[in-house]
Amino acid sequence: MKTSFNKNQISLGSIYGIPLTFDFSWFLILFFLTWILAASYFPSEYKGWEKVYYWSIGAVTSILFFVSVLLHEVGHAVVAKKYNHNVKKIKLFIFGGISEITEEPKNPKEELFISAAGPAVTFLLAIIFYGLAYLSKGNIYLYALFHYLGLINLILGIFNILPGFPLDGGRILRALIWQKKKDFNKATQTAAGIGRVFGFIVIAFGFWEAMAGYFIDGIWMSFIGWFLESAAFSQIQTGKISKYFEGHIVEDAMSKSYGLVPADTTIAEFIQNDILIKHRRAFIVEEQGKNIGLLTIHDIKKVPQEKWEQTYVTDVMKPLSEIKIVDINHPLEEALKEMNRDGVNQMPVTEDGKIVGMLSRESILSFLTTLNK
Ligand code: ZN
């Protein structure tokens, strides 16, 4: 197993060709759970153990809990792969796990099976651990270990099939509505709406719990409710924006006029003749009738003023082979998503391999304002 580190994530090899990563927050979770189990849960359920047993059984339980969450995600990922979805990676973070599946499901049946696979694994684990607990009744330590894992997987499974939208239950609900109404966007809106209502109920329940004297539990519950509500709300917003973009391609929002700059232009000439007069932010650099690069104001800012005379646009431009280019017939919403993902403000648009325009955040915005009229 190859392990590597980057910023906040540790990569842990892969399963079925799907990379596994986990966030450093998981160390906190593992430690916290071990501590709760060793200092509070196990001592109150099973009295009179030596301290070292509370802590070692606590630690093993935490690690197996971690494995359980991982297997839940593997369940989603394996079924998604079966339907030929590209699963970028499985990520474990503070709220649990996520399988990063790049595309939306193609039909209700796919969505149903991919969403249900995770909870199915979790419920199966609950049954297995309860079974192991039953079989190890003679050994109190093993019994405590398996019994807790059975219980936690049962709770996790139930939590996951609740109808909150980012939860599996919300997706299962969307699949069922989608199957019935035959409209993905409407199904998303309805499922997210139910998810919001559900989030408010959880918040209210949390407040009631806090009032009743279980302050920490109540606050935690309200926090989960707030998380569910806002996730469902942002899903509704995204859905509204999608509706605007529906049926539109890059051609509708690109600007057909874009700046052309000959390759033998110096930065000083460029600033004087192009930027100041044409009010554009991005230009295509041309050499003997061929487009060779993209030049943005951002690139120019890197050149100190005293070097403007000696520096050519070709020195600071980004070669076309290295930048993101979009086809004129590409769905507009996809193109905007790609711009957001790669953090770029504009993309040259091509038709049959030739540049025919420029898609930028500004051009998309002005397209959207014309739609509203
Ligand atoms: Zn899940």
Coordinates of C-alpha atoms and ligand atoms in Angstrom, one line a residue:
M1 CA 0.0 0.0 0.0
K2 CA 1.5 3.3 -1.1
T3 CA 1.0 6.2 1.3
S4 CA 1.5 9.8 0.4
F5 CA 0.8 13.1 2.0
N6 CA -0.6 16.4 0.7
K7 CA -2.1 19.4 2.5
N8 CA -4.7 17.9 4.8
Q9 CA -5.2 14.5 3.2
I10 CA -3.5 11.2 3.4
S11 CA -3.8 8.9 0.5
L12 CA -4.2 5.3 1.4
G13 CA -3.7 3.3 -1.8
S14 CA -6.8 2.2 -3.7
I15 CA -9.6 -0.4 -3.9
Y16 CA -10.9 -1.6 -7.3
G17 CA -8.7 1.2 -8.8
I18 CA -10.5 3.9 -6.7
P19 CA -8.0 6.0 -4.7
L20 CA -8.8 6.3 -1.0
T21 CA -7.9 9.4 0.9
F22 CA -8.7 10.5 4.4
D23 CA -8.6 13.9 6.0
F24 CA -6.5 14.6 9.1
S25 CA -9.8 15.3 10.9
W26 CA -10.2 11.6 11.0
F27 CA -7.3 11.3 13.5
L28 CA -9.3 13.5 15.8
I29 CA -12.4 11.4 15.3
L30 CA -10.5 8.2 16.0
F31 CA -8.9 9.7 19.1
F32 CA -12.2 11.2 20.3
L33 CA -14.2 8.0 19.8
T34 CA -11.5 5.9 21.5
W35 CA -11.6 8.4 24.5
I36 CA -15.4 8.3 24.8
L37 CA -15.4 4.5 24.6
A38 CA -12.6 4.0 27.0
A39 CA -13.5 6.7 29.5
S40 CA -17.2 6.7 29.4
Y41 CA -19.2 4.1 27.4
F42 CA -17.3 0.9 28.2
P43 CA -16.8 1.6 31.9
S44 CA -20.5 2.3 32.3
E45 CA -21.7 -0.8 30.3
Y46 CA -19.0 -3.2 31.5
K47 CA -17.8 -2.6 35.0
G48 CA -14.6 -3.7 36.7
W49 CA -12.2 -4.1 33.7
E50 CA -8.6 -3.1 34.0
K51 CA -7.9 0.3 32.5
V52 CA -5.7 -1.1 29.7
Y53 CA -8.6 -3.2 28.4
Y54 CA -10.9 -0.2 28.2
W55 CA -8.4 1.7 26.1
S56 CA -7.2 -1.1 23.9
I57 CA -10.7 -2.4 23.2
G58 CA -11.7 1.3 22.6
A59 CA -8.9 1.8 20.1
V60 CA -9.7 -1.4 18.2
T61 CA -13.4 -0.5 18.1
S62 CA -12.6 2.9 16.7
I63 CA -10.4 1.5 13.9
L64 CA -13.1 -1.0 13.0
F65 CA -15.7 1.8 13.0
F66 CA -13.4 3.6 10.5
V67 CA -13.3 0.5 8.4
S68 CA -17.1 0.3 8.5
V69 CA -17.5 3.8 7.2
L70 CA -15.0 3.0 4.5
L71 CA -16.8 -0.1 3.5
H72 CA -20.1 1.9 3.2
E73 CA -18.4 4.2 0.7
V74 CA -16.8 1.2 -1.1
G75 CA -20.4 -0.1 -1.5
H76 CA -21.5 3.1 -3.3
A77 CA -18.3 3.2 -5.4
V78 CA -18.4 -0.4 -6.6
V79 CA -22.0 -0.1 -7.8
A80 CA -21.2 3.3 -9.4
K81 CA -18.3 1.7 -11.3
K82 CA -20.6 -1.2 -12.4
Y83 CA -22.7 1.5 -14.1
N84 CA -19.6 2.8 -15.7
H85 CA -19.4 6.0 -13.6
N86 CA -16.0 7.5 -13.1
V87 CA -15.3 7.4 -9.4
K88 CA -12.5 9.9 -8.8
K89 CA -11.8 8.9 -5.2
I90 CA -13.3 7.9 -1.8
K91 CA -12.7 10.5 0.8
L92 CA -13.2 10.3 4.5
F93 CA -13.7 13.5 6.4
I94 CA -15.3 14.7 9.7
F95 CA -18.9 14.0 8.7
G96 CA -18.1 10.6 7.4
G97 CA -17.3 9.6 3.9
I98 CA -17.9 10.7 0.3
S99 CA -17.5 8.8 -2.9
E100 CA -16.6 11.4 -5.5
I101 CA -18.6 10.3 -8.5
T102 CA -18.1 12.8 -11.3
E103 CA -21.3 12.5 -13.3
E104 CA -25.0 12.7 -12.3
P105 CA -26.8 9.3 -12.5
K106 CA -28.3 8.7 -15.9
N107 CA -31.6 7.2 -14.8
P108 CA -33.6 6.5 -11.6
K109 CA -32.6 2.9 -11.4
E110 CA -28.9 3.8 -11.3
E111 CA -29.4 6.5 -8.7
L112 CA -31.5 4.1 -6.6
F113 CA -28.9 1.3 -6.6
I114 CA -25.9 3.5 -6.2
S115 CA -27.5 5.3 -3.2
A116 CA -28.9 2.2 -1.6
A117 CA -25.6 0.2 -1.8
G118 CA -23.9 2.2 1.1
P119 CA -26.7 1.8 3.6
A120 CA -27.1 -1.9 2.5
V121 CA -23.4 -2.5 3.4
T122 CA -23.9 -0.7 6.7
F123 CA -26.9 -2.8 7.7
L124 CA -25.1 -5.9 6.6
L125 CA -22.2 -5.0 8.9
A126 CA -24.7 -4.4 11.7
I127 CA -26.0 -7.9 11.3
I128 CA -22.5 -9.4 11.0
F129 CA -21.3 -7.6 14.2
Y130 CA -24.4 -8.5 16.2
G131 CA -23.9 -12.1 15.0
L132 CA -20.2 -12.1 16.1
A133 CA -21.3 -10.5 19.5
Y134 CA -23.8 -13.4 19.9
L135 CA -21.1 -16.0 19.1
S136 CA -18.6 -14.5 21.5
K137 CA -20.8 -14.3 24.6
G138 CA -18.1 -16.3 26.5
N139 CA -15.5 -13.5 26.1
I140 CA -16.7 -10.2 27.5
Y141 CA -14.0 -8.1 25.7
L142 CA -14.9 -9.5 22.3
Y143 CA -18.6 -9.2 23.1
A144 CA -18.2 -5.5 24.0
L145 CA -16.3 -4.8 20.8
F146 CA -18.7 -6.6 18.5
H147 CA -21.8 -5.4 20.2
Y148 CA -20.8 -1.8 20.0
L149 CA -19.9 -2.1 16.3
G150 CA -23.3 -3.8 15.6
L151 CA -25.1 -0.9 17.4
I152 CA -23.1 1.9 15.8
N153 CA -23.6 0.5 12.3
L154 CA -27.3 0.1 13.0
I155 CA -27.5 3.8 14.0
L156 CA -25.4 4.9 11.1
G157 CA -27.6 2.9 8.7
I158 CA -30.8 4.4 10.1
F159 CA -29.2 8.0 10.0
N160 CA -28.2 7.4 6.3
I161 CA -31.7 6.5 5.1
L162 CA -33.3 9.5 6.6
P163 CA -34.8 11.7 3.9
G164 CA -32.2 14.6 4.3
F165 CA -31.0 15.4 0.8
P166 CA -27.2 15.0 0.9
L167 CA -27.8 11.7 2.8
D168 CA -28.3 8.5 0.9
G169 CA -32.0 8.5 2.0
G170 CA -32.5 11.8 0.2
R171 CA -31.1 10.4 -3.0
I172 CA -33.2 7.2 -2.7
L173 CA -36.2 9.5 -2.3
R174 CA -35.2 11.5 -5.4
A175 CA -34.8 8.3 -7.4
L176 CA -38.3 7.2 -6.5
I177 CA -39.8 10.6 -7.3
W178 CA -37.8 10.7 -10.6
Q179 CA -39.0 7.3 -11.5
K180 CA -42.6 8.4 -10.9
K181 CA -42.5 11.9 -12.4
K182 CA -39.9 11.3 -15.1
D183 CA -38.2 14.6 -14.5
F184 CA -34.8 14.8 -12.9
N185 CA -34.9 18.5 -12.0
K186 CA -38.3 18.4 -10.5
A187 CA -37.4 15.3 -8.5
T188 CA -34.3 17.1 -7.2
Q189 CA -36.4 20.1 -6.1
T190 CA -39.0 18.0 -4.4
A191 CA -36.5 15.8 -2.6
A192 CA -34.4 18.8 -1.6
G193 CA -37.6 20.5 -0.3
I194 CA -38.4 17.5 1.8
G195 CA -34.8 17.5 3.0
R196 CA -35.1 21.1 4.1
V197 CA -38.3 20.4 6.1
F198 CA -36.6 17.4 7.6
G199 CA -33.6 19.6 8.5
F200 CA -35.9 22.1 10.3
I201 CA -37.5 19.3 12.3
V202 CA -34.1 18.1 13.4
I203 CA -33.1 21.6 14.5
A204 CA -36.4 22.0 16.4
F205 CA -35.8 18.6 18.0
G206 CA -32.3 19.7 19.0
F207 CA -33.6 22.8 20.7
W208 CA -36.2 20.9 22.5
E209 CA -33.5 18.4 23.7
A210 CA -31.3 21.3 24.9
M211 CA -34.3 22.9 26.8
A212 CA -35.0 19.5 28.4
G213 CA -31.5 19.6 29.9
Y214 CA -29.5 17.6 27.4
F215 CA -27.6 20.7 26.3
I216 CA -24.6 19.3 24.4
D217 CA -26.7 16.5 22.7
G218 CA -29.3 19.2 21.8
I219 CA -26.7 21.6 20.3
W220 CA -25.1 18.8 18.3
M221 CA -28.5 17.7 17.0
S222 CA -29.4 21.2 16.0
F223 CA -26.0 21.5 14.3
I224 CA -26.7 18.3 12.2
G225 CA -30.2 19.7 11.4
W226 CA -28.7 23.0 10.2
F227 CA -26.1 21.1 8.1
L228 CA -28.9 19.1 6.5
E229 CA -31.1 22.2 5.9
S230 CA -28.4 24.3 4.3
A231 CA -27.1 21.4 2.1
A232 CA -30.7 20.8 0.8
F233 CA -31.1 24.6 0.3
S234 CA -28.0 24.9 -1.8
Q235 CA -29.2 21.9 -3.8
I236 CA -32.4 23.9 -4.6
Q237 CA -30.4 27.0 -5.6
T238 CA -28.1 24.9 -7.9
G239 CA -31.2 23.4 -9.4
K240 CA -32.7 26.9 -10.2
I241 CA -29.4 27.9 -11.9
S242 CA -29.4 24.7 -13.9
K243 CA -32.8 25.5 -15.2
Y244 CA -31.5 28.8 -16.7
F245 CA -28.7 26.9 -18.4
E246 CA -30.9 24.0 -19.6
G247 CA -30.6 23.4 -23.4
H248 CA -27.9 26.1 -23.9
I249 CA -24.5 25.5 -25.4
V250 CA -21.3 27.5 -25.3
E251 CA -22.1 29.3 -28.6
D252 CA -25.1 31.1 -26.9
A253 CA -22.9 32.8 -24.3
M254 CA -19.5 33.2 -25.9
S255 CA -18.4 36.5 -27.3
K256 CA -17.5 36.3 -31.0
S257 CA -15.2 39.2 -31.0
Y258 CA -12.0 38.7 -29.2
G259 CA -8.7 40.5 -29.3
L260 CA -6.0 39.3 -31.7
V261 CA -2.4 40.2 -31.0
P262 CA 0.6 39.5 -33.4
A263 CA 3.4 37.5 -31.8
D264 CA 6.0 40.2 -32.4
T265 CA 4.2 42.8 -30.2
T266 CA 6.0 44.1 -27.1
I267 CA 4.1 44.5 -23.9
A268 CA 4.5 48.3 -24.1
E269 CA 2.8 48.3 -27.5
F270 CA 0.2 45.9 -26.4
I271 CA -0.8 48.0 -23.4
Q272 CA -1.0 51.2 -25.5
N273 CA -2.8 49.8 -28.5
D274 CA -4.9 47.0 -27.2
I275 CA -5.7 47.0 -23.5
L276 CA -6.3 50.8 -23.2
I277 CA -8.5 51.0 -26.3
K278 CA -10.3 47.6 -26.5
H279 CA -11.3 47.1 -22.9
R280 CA -10.8 43.3 -23.1
R281 CA -9.2 41.1 -20.6
A282 CA -8.0 38.2 -22.7
F283 CA -6.4 38.1 -26.2
I284 CA -5.3 35.4 -28.6
V285 CA -1.7 35.7 -29.8
E286 CA -1.3 35.0 -33.5
E287 CA 1.8 34.1 -35.5
Q288 CA 1.6 33.9 -39.3
G289 CA -2.2 33.4 -39.3
K290 CA -1.9 30.7 -36.6
N291 CA -3.3 31.0 -33.0
I292 CA -0.5 30.1 -30.7
G293 CA -1.4 31.4 -27.2
L294 CA -3.7 33.1 -24.8
L295 CA -2.7 36.4 -23.1
T296 CA -4.6 37.8 -20.2
I297 CA -4.2 41.0 -18.2
H298 CA -3.2 38.8 -15.3
D299 CA -0.1 37.6 -17.3
I300 CA 0.9 41.2 -18.0
K301 CA 0.8 42.2 -14.4
K302 CA 3.8 39.9 -13.7
V303 CA 6.1 42.0 -15.9
P304 CA 7.7 45.0 -14.2
Q305 CA 7.1 48.3 -16.0
E306 CA 10.8 48.9 -16.8
K307 CA 10.8 45.7 -18.9
W308 CA 7.7 46.4 -21.0
E309 CA 9.8 47.6 -23.9
Q310 CA 12.0 44.5 -24.2
T311 CA 9.4 41.8 -23.4
Y312 CA 7.2 40.3 -26.1
V313 CA 3.7 39.0 -25.7
T314 CA 5.0 35.5 -26.6
D315 CA 7.2 35.6 -23.4
V316 CA 4.3 35.8 -21.0
M317 CA 1.4 34.2 -22.9
K318 CA 0.2 30.8 -22.1
P319 CA 0.6 28.4 -25.1
L320 CA -2.7 27.1 -26.4
S321 CA -1.5 23.6 -25.9
E322 CA -1.4 24.2 -22.1
I323 CA -4.8 25.9 -21.6
K324 CA -8.3 24.7 -21.4
I325 CA -10.3 25.0 -24.6
V326 CA -14.0 24.4 -25.0
D327 CA -15.9 23.2 -28.1
I328 CA -18.7 25.5 -29.3
N329 CA -21.3 22.8 -28.9
H330 CA -20.4 21.9 -25.3
P331 CA -23.3 22.3 -22.8
L332 CA -22.9 25.8 -21.2
E333 CA -23.5 24.7 -17.6
E334 CA -20.7 22.0 -17.9
A335 CA -18.3 24.7 -19.3
L336 CA -19.0 27.0 -16.3
K337 CA -18.5 24.1 -13.9
E338 CA -15.1 23.4 -15.6
M339 CA -14.1 27.0 -15.3
N340 CA -15.0 27.0 -11.6
R341 CA -13.2 23.7 -11.0
D342 CA -10.0 24.9 -12.8
G343 CA -10.2 28.5 -11.5
V344 CA -10.0 30.1 -14.9
N345 CA -11.9 33.3 -16.0
Q346 CA -12.1 32.6 -19.7
M347 CA -11.7 29.8 -22.2
P348 CA -11.1 30.1 -26.0
V349 CA -14.0 28.5 -27.9
T350 CA -13.2 26.3 -30.9
E351 CA -15.1 24.9 -33.8
D352 CA -13.5 22.2 -35.9
G353 CA -10.3 23.0 -34.1
K354 CA -10.3 26.7 -35.0
I355 CA -10.8 29.5 -32.4
V356 CA -14.1 31.2 -33.1
G357 CA -14.7 33.1 -29.8
M358 CA -14.1 33.5 -26.1
L359 CA -16.2 32.2 -23.2
S360 CA -15.7 34.3 -20.1
R361 CA -17.5 34.9 -16.8
E362 CA -18.5 38.3 -18.1
S363 CA -20.0 36.9 -21.3
I364 CA -21.9 34.2 -19.4
L365 CA -23.3 36.8 -17.0
S366 CA -24.5 39.1 -19.8
F367 CA -26.0 36.1 -21.5
L368 CA -28.0 35.3 -18.3
T369 CA -29.2 38.9 -18.0
T370 CA -30.6 38.8 -21.6
L371 CA -32.4 35.6 -20.7
N372 CA -34.2 37.3 -17.8
K373 CA -35.7 40.0 -20.0
Ligands
ZN1 ZN -23.7 6.7 1.8

